[in-house]
N, CA, C and O atoms as a GROMACS GRO file, in nm:
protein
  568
    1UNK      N    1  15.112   3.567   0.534
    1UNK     CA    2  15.032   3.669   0.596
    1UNK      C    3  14.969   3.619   0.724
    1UNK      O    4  14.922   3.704   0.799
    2UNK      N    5  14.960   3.477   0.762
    2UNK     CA    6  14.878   3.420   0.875
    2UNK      C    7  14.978   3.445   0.979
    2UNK      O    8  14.962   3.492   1.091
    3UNK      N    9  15.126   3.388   0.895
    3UNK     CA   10  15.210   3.387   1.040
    3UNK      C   11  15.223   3.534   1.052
    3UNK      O   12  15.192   3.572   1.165
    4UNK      N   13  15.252   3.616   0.984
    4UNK     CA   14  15.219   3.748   1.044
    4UNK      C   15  15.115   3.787   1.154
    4UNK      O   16  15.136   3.862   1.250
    5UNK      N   17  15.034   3.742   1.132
    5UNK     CA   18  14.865   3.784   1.172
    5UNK      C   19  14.924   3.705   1.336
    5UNK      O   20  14.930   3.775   1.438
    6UNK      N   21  14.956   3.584   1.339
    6UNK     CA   22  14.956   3.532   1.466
    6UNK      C   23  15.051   3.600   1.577
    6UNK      O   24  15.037   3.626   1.696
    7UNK      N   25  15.207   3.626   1.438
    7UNK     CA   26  15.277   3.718   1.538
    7UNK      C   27  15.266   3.813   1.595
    7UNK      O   28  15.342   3.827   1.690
    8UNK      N   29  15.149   3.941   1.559
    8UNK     CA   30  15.105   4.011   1.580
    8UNK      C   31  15.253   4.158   1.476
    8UNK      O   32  15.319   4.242   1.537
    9UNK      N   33  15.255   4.139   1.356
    9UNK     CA   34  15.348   4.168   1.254
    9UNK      C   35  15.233   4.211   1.161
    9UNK      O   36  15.140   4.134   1.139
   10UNK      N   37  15.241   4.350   1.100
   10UNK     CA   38  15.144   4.444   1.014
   10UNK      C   39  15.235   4.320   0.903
   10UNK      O   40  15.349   4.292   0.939
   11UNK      N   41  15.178   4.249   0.766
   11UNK     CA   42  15.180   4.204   0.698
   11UNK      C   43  15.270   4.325   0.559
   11UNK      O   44  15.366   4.293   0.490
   12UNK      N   45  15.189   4.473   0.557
   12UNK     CA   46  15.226   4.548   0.476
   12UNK      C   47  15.314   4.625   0.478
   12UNK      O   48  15.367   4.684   0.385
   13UNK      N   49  15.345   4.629   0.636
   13UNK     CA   50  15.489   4.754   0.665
   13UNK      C   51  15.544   4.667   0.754
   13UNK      O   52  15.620   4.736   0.822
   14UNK      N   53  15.551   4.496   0.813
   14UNK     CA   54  15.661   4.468   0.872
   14UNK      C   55  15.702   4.531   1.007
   14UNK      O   56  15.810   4.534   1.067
   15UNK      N   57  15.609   4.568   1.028
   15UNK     CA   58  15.606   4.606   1.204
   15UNK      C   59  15.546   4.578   1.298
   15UNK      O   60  15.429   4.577   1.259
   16UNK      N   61  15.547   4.550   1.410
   16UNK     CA   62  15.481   4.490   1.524
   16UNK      C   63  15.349   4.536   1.551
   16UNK      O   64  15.354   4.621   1.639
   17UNK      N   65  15.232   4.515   1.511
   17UNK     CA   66  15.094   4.576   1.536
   17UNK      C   67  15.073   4.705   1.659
   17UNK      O   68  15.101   4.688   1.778
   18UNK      N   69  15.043   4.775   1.626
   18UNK     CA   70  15.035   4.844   1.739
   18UNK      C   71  14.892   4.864   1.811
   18UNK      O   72  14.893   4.916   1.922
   19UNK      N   73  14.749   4.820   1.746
   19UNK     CA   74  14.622   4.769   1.799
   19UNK      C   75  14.699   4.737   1.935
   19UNK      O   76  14.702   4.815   2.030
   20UNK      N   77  14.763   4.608   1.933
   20UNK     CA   78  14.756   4.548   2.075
   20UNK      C   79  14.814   4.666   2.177
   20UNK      O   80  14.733   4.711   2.257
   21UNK      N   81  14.949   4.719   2.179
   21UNK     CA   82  14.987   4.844   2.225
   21UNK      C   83  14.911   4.907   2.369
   21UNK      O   84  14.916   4.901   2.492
   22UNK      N   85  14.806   5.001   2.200
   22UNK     CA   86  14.684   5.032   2.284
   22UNK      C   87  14.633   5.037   2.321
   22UNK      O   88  14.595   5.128   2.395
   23UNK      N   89  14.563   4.865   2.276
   23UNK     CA   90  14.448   4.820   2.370
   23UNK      C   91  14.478   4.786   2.495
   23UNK      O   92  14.392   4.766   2.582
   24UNK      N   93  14.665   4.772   2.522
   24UNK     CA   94  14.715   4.730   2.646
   24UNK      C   95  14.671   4.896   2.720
   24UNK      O   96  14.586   4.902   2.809
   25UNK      N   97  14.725   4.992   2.679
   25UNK     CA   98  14.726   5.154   2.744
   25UNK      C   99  14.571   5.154   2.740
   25UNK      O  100  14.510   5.233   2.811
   26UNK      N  101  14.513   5.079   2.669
   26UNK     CA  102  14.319   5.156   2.718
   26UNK      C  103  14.259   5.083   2.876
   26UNK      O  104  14.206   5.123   2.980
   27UNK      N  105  14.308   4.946   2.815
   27UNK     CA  106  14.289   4.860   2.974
   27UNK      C  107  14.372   4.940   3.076
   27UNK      O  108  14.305   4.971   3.174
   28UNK      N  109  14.512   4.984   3.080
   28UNK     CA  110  14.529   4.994   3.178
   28UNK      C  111  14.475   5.192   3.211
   28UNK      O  112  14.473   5.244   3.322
   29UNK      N  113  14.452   5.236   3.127
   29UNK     CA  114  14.355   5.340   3.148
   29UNK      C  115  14.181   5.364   3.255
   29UNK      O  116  14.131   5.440   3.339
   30UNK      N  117  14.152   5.253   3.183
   30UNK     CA  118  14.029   5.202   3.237
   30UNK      C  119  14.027   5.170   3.353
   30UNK      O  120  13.938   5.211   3.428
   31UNK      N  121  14.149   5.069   3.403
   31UNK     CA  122  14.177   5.012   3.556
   31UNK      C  123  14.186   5.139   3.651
   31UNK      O  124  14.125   5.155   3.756
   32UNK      N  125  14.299   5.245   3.577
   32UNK     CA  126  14.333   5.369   3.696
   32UNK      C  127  14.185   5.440   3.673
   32UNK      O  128  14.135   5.458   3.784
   33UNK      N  129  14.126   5.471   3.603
   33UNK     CA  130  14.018   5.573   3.617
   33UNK      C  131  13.862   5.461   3.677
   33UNK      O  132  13.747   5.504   3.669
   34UNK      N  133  13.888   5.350   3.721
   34UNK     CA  134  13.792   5.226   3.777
   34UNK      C  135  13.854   5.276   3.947
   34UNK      O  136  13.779   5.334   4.025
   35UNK      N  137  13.966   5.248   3.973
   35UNK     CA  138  14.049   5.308   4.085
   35UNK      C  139  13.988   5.387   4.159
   35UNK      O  140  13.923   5.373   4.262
   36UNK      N  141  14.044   5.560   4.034
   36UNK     CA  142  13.988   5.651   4.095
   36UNK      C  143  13.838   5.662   4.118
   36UNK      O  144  13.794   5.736   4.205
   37UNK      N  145  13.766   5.594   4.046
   37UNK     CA  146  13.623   5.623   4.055
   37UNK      C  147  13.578   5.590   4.184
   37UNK      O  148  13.491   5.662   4.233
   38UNK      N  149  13.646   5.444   4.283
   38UNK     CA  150  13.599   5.374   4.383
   38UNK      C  151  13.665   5.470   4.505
   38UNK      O  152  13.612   5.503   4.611
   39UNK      N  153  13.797   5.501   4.453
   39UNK     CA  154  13.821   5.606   4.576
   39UNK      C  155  13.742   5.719   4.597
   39UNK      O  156  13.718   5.758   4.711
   40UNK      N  157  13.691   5.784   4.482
   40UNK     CA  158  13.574   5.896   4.502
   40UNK      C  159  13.486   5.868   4.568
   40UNK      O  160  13.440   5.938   4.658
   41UNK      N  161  13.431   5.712   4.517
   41UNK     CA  162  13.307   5.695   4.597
   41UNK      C  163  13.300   5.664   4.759
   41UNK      O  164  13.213   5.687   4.843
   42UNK      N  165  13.421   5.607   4.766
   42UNK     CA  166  13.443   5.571   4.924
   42UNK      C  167  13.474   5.728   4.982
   42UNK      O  168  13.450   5.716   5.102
   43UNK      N  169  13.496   5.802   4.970
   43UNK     CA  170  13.568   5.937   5.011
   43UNK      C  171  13.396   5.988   5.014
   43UNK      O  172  13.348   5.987   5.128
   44UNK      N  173  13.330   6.019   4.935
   44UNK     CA  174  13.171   6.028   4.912
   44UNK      C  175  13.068   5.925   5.018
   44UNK      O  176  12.969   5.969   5.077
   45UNK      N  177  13.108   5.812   5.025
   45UNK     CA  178  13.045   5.698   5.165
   45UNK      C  179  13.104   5.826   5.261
   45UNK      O  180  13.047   5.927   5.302
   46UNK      N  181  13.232   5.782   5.276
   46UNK     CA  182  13.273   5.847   5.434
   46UNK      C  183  13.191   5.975   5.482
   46UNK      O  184  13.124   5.990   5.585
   47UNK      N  185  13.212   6.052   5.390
   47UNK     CA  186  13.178   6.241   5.408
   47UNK      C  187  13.000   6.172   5.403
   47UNK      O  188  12.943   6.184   5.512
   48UNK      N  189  12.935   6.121   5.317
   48UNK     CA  190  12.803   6.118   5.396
   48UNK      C  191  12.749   6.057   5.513
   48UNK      O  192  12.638   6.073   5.564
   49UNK      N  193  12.873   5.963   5.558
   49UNK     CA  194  12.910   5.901   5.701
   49UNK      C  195  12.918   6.010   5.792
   49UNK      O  196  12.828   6.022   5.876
   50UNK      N  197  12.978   6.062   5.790
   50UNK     CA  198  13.028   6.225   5.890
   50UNK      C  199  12.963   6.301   5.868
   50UNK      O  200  12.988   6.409   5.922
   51UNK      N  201  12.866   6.295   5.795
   51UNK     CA  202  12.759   6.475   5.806
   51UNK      C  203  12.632   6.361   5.892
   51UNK      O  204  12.620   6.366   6.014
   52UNK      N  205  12.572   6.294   5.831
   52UNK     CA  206  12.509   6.165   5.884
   52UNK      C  207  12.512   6.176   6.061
   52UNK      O  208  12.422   6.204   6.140
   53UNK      N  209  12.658   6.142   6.082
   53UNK     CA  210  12.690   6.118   6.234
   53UNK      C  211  12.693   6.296   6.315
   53UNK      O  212  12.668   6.307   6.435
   54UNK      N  213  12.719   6.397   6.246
   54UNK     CA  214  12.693   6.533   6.291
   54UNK      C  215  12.566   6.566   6.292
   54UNK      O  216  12.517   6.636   6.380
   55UNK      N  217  12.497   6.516   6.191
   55UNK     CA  218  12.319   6.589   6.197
   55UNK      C  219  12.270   6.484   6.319
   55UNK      O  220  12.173   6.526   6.382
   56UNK      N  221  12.311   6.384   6.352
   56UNK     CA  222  12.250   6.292   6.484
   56UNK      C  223  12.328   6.373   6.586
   56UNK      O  224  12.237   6.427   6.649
   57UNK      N  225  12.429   6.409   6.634
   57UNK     CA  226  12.422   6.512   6.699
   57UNK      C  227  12.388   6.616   6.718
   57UNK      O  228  12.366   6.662   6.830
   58UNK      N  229  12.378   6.676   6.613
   58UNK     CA  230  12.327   6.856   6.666
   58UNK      C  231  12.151   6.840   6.670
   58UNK      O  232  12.073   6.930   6.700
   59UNK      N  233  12.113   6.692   6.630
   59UNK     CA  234  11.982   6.667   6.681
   59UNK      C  235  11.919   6.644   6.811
   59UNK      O  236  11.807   6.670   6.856
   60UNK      N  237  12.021   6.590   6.853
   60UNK     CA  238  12.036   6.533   7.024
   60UNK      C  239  12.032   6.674   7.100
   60UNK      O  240  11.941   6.725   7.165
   61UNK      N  241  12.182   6.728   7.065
   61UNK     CA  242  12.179   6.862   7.122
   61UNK      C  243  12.070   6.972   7.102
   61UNK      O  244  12.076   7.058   7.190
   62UNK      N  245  11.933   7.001   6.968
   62UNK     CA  246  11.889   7.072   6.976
   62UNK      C  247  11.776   7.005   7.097
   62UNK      O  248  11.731   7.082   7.183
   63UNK      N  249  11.740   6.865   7.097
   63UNK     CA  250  11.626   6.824   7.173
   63UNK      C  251  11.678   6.839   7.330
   63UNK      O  252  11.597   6.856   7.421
   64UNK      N  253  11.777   6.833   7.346
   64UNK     CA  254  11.831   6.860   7.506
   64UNK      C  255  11.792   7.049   7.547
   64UNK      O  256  11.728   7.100   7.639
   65UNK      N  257  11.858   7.103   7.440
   65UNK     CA  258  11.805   7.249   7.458
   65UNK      C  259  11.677   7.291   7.483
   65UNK      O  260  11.632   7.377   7.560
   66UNK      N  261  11.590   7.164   7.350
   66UNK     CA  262  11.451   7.229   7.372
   66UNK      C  263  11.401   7.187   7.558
   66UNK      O  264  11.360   7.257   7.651
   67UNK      N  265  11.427   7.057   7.546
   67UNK     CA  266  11.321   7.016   7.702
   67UNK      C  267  11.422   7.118   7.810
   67UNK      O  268  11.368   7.143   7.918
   68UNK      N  269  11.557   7.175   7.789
   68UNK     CA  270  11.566   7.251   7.942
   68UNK      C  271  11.491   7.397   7.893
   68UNK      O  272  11.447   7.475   7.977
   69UNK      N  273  11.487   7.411   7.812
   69UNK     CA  274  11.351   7.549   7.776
   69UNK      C  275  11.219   7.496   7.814
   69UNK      O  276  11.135   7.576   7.854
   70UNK      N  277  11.193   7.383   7.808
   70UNK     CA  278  11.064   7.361   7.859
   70UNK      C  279  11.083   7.359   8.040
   70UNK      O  280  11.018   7.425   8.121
   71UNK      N  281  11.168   7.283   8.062
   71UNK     CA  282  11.156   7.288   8.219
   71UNK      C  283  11.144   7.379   8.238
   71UNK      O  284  11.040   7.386   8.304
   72UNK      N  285  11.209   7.532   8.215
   72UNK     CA  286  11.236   7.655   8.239
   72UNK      C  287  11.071   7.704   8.224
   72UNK      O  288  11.028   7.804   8.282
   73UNK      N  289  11.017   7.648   8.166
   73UNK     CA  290  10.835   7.725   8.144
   73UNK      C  291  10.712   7.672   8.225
   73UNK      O  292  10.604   7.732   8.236
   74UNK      N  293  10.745   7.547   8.281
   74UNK     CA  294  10.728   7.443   8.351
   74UNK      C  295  10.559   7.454   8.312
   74UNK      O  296  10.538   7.502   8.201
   75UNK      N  297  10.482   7.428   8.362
   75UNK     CA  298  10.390   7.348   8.274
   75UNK      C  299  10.360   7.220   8.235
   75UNK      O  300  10.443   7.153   8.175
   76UNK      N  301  10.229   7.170   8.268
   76UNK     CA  302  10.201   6.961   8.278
   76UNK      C  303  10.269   6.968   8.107
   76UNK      O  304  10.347   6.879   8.071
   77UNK      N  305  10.236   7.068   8.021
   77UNK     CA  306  10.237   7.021   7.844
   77UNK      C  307  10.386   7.043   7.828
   77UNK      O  308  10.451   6.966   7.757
   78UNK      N  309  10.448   7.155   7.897
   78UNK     CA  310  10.612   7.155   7.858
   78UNK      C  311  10.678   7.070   7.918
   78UNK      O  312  10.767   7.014   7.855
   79UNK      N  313  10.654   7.031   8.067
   79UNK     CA  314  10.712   6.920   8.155
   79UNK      C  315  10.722   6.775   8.065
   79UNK      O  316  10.825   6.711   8.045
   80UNK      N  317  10.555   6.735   8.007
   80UNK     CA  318  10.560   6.615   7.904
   80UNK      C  319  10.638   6.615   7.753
   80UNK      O  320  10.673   6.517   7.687
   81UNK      N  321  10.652   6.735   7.728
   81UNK     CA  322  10.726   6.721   7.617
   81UNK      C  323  10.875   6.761   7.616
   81UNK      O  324  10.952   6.738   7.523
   82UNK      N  325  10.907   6.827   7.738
   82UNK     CA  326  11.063   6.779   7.774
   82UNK      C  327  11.138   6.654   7.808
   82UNK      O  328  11.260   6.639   7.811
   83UNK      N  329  11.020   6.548   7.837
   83UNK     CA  330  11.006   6.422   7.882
   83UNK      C  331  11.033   6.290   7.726
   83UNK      O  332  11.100   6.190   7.706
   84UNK      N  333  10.933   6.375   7.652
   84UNK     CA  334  10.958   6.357   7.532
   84UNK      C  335  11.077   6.364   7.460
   84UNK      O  336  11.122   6.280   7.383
   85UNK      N  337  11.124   6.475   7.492
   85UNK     CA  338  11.265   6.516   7.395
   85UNK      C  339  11.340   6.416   7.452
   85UNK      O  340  11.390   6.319   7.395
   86UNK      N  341  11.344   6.438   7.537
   86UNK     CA  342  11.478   6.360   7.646
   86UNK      C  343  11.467   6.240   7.580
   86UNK      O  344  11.556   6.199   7.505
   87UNK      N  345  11.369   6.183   7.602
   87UNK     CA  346  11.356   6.002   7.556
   87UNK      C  347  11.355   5.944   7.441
   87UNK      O  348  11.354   5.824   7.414
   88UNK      N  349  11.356   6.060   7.356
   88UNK     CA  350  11.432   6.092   7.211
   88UNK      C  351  11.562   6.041   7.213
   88UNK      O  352  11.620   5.946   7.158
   89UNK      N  353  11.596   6.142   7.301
   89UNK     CA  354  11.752   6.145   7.276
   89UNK      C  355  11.829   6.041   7.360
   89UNK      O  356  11.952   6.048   7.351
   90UNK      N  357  11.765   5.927   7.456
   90UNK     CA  358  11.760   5.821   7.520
   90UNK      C  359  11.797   5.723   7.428
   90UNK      O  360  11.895   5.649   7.432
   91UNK      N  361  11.656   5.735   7.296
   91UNK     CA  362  11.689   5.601   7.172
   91UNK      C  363  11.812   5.573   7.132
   91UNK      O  364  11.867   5.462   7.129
   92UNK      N  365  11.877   5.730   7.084
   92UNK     CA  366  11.958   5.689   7.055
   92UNK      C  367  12.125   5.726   7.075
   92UNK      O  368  12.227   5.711   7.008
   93UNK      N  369  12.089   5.781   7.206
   93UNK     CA  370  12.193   5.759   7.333
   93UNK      C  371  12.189   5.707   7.435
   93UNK      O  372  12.248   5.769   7.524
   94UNK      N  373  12.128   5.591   7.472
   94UNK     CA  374  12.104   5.504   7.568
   94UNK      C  375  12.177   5.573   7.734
   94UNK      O  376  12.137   5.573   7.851
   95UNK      N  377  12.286   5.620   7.670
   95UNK     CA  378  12.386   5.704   7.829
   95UNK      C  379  12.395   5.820   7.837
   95UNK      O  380  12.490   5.855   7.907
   96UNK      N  381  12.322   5.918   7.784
   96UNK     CA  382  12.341   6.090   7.747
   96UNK      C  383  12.332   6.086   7.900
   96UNK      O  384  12.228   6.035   7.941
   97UNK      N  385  12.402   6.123   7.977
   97UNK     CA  386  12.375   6.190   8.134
   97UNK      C  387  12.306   6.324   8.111
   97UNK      O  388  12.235   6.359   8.206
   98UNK      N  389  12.309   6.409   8.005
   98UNK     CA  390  12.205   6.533   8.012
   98UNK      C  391  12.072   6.445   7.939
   98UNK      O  392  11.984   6.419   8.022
   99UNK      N  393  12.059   6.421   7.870
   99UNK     CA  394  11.928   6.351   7.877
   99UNK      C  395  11.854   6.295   8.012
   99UNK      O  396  11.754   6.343   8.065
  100UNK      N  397  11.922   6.194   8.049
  100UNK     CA  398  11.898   6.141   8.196
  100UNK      C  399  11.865   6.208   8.317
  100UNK      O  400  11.791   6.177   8.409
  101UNK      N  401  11.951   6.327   8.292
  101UNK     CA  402  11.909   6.437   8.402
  101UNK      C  403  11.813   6.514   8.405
  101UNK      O  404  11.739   6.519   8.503
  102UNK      N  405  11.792   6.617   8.255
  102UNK     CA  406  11.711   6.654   8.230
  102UNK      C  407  11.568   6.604   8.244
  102UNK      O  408  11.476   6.670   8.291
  103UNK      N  409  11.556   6.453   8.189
  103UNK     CA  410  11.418   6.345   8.233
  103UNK      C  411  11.407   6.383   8.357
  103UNK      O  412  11.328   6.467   8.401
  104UNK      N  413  11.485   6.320   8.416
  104UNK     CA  414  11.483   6.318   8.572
  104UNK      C  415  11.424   6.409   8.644
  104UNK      O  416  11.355   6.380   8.741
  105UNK      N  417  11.451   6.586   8.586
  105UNK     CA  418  11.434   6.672   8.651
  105UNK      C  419  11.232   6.723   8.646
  105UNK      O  420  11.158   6.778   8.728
  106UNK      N  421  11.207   6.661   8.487
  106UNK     CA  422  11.076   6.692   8.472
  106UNK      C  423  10.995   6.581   8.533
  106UNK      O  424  10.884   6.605   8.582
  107UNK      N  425  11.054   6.445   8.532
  107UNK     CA  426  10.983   6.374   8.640
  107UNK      C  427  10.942   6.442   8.770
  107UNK      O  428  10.825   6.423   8.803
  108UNK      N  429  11.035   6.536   8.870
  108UNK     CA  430  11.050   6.576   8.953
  108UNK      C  431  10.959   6.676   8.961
  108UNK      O  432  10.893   6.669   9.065
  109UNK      N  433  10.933   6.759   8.896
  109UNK     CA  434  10.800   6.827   8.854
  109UNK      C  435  10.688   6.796   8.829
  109UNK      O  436  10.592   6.873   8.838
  110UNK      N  437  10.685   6.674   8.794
  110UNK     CA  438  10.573   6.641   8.773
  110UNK      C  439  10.497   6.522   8.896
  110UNK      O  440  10.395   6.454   8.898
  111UNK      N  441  10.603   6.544   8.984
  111UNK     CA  442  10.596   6.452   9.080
  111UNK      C  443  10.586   6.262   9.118
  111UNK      O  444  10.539   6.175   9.191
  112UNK      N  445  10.676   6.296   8.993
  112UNK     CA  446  10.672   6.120   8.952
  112UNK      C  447  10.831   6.069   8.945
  112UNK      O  448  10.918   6.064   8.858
  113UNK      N  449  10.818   6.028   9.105
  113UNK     CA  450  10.959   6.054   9.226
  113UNK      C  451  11.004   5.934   9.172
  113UNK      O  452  11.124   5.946   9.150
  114UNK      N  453  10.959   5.811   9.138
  114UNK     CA  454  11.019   5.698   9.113
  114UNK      C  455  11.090   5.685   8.987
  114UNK      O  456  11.197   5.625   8.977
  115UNK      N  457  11.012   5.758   8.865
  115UNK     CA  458  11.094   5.748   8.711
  115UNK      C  459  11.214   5.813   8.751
  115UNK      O  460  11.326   5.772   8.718
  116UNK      N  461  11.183   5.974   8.866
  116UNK     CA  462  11.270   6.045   8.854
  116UNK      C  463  11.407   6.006   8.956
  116UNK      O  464  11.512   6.068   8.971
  117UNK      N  465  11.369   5.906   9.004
  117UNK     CA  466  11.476   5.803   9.114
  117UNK      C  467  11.577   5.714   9.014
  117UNK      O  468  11.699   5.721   9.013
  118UNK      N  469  11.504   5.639   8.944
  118UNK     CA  470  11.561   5.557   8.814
  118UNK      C  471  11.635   5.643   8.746
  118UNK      O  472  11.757   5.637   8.765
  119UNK      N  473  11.588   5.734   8.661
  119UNK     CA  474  11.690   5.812   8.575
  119UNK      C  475  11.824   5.867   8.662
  119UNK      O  476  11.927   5.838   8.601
  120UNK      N  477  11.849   5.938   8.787
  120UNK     CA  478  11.895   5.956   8.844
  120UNK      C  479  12.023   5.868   8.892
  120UNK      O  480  12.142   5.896   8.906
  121UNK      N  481  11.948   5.750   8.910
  121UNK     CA  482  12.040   5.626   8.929
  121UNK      C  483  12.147   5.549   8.835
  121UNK      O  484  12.258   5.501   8.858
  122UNK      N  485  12.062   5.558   8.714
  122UNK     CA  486  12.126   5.540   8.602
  122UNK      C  487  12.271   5.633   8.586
  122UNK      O  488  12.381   5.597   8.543
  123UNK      N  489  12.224   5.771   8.641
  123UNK     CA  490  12.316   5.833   8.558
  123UNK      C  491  12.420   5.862   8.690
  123UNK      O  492  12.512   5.944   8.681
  124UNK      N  493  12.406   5.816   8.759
  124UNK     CA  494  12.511   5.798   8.909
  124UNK      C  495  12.619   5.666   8.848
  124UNK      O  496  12.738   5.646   8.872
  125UNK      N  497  12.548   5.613   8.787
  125UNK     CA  498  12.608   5.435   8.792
  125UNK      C  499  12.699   5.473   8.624
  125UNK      O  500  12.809   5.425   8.598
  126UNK      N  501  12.644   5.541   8.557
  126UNK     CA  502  12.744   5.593   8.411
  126UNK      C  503  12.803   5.623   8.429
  126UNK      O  504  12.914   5.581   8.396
  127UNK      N  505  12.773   5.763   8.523
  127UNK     CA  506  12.925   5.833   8.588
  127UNK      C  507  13.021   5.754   8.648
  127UNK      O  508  13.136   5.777   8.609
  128UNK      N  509  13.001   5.636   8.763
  128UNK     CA  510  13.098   5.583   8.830
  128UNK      C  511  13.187   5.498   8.694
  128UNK      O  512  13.310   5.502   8.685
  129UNK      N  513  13.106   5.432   8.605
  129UNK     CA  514  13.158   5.335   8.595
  129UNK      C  515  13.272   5.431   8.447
  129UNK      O  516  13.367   5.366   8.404
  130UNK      N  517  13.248   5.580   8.386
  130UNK     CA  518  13.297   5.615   8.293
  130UNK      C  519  13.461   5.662   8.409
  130UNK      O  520  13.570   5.695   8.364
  131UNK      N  521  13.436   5.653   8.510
  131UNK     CA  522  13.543   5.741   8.629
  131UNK      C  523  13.640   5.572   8.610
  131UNK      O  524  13.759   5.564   8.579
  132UNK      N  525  13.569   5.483   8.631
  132UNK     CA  526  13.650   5.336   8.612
  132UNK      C  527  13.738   5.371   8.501
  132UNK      O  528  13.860   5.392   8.504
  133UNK      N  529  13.677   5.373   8.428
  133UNK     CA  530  13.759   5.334   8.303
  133UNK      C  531  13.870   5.457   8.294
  133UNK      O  532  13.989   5.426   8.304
  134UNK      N  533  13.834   5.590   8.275
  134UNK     CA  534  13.968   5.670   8.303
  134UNK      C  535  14.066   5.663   8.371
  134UNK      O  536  14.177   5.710   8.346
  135UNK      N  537  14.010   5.566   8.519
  135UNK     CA  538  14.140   5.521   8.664
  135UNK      C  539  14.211   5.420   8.530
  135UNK      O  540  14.327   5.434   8.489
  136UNK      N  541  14.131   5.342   8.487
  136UNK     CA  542  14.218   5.169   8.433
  136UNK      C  543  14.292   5.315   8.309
  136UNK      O  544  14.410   5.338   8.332
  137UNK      N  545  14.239   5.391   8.209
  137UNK     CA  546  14.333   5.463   8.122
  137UNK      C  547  14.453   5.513   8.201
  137UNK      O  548  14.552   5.451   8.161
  138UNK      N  549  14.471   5.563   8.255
  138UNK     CA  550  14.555   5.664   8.359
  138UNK      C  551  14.645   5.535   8.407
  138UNK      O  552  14.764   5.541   8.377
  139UNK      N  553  14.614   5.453   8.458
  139UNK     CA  554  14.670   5.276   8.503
  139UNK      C  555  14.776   5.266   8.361
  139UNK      O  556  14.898   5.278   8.370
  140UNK      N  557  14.727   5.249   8.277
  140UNK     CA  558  14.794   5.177   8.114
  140UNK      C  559  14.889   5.269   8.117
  140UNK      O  560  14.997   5.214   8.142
  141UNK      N  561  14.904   5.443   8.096
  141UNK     CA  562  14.946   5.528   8.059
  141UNK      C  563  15.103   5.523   8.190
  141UNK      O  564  15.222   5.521   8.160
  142UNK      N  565  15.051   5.523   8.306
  142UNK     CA  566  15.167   5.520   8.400
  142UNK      C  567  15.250   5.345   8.369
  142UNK      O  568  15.350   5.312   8.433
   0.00000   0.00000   0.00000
């Protein structure tokens, strides 16, 4: 009955155990539904990756809307808080050329010729240098 037991041989009916079998089909059960679980979750990362990276945009874009509604009302309190928005949307677009401009423009209103010289400049020097890089794309492509 031992050497049975080792062979993995039912002792009473002379057949190959089938415990092990199963426990092979549960492991490999476990592995595919371990699988699928990590692909869900990565598919679940991504999609809260991409709503994540859309709500930081349509945030940018509502604060660009608000400060050119403020320029449009003009005013020291709407001028400063179009100034505001903008530099919002500065953090965390360092190159928004409508940000930059928009700043620029309430500087200009508010008569504060030098911020509104800087922003201006900035966004002269983005533009040239984003025109570079399309000449060098257009270069690769020919």
């Amino acid at each position: 009955s031992d050497v049975y037991k080792r062979q993995g041989i039912n002792a009473e009916y002379g057949d190959e155990d089938e415990d092990e079998d199963e426990d092979e089909d549960e492991d490999e059960d476990e592995d595919e539904d371990e699988d699928e679980d990590e692909d869900e979750e990565e598919k679940e990362r991504e999609e809260r990756e991409r709503m994540k990276s859309q709500s930081k945009e349509l945030l940018c874009q509502l604060r660009l809307n608000s400060a050119q509604c403020r320029l449009k009302l003009f005013g020291s309190s709407n001028l400063h808080r179009a100034i505001q928005l903008c530099s919002e949307v500065l953090e965390e677009e360092p190159n928004n050329l409508k940000g930059l401009f928009r700043r620029s423009q309430a500087y200009l209103l508010l008569n504060d010729f030098e911020l509104a010289r800087k922003d201006i400049e900035r966004c002269l020097s983005i533009k040239e240098e984003e025109e570079k890089e399309e000449k060098e794309k257009e270069r690769e492509k020919d």
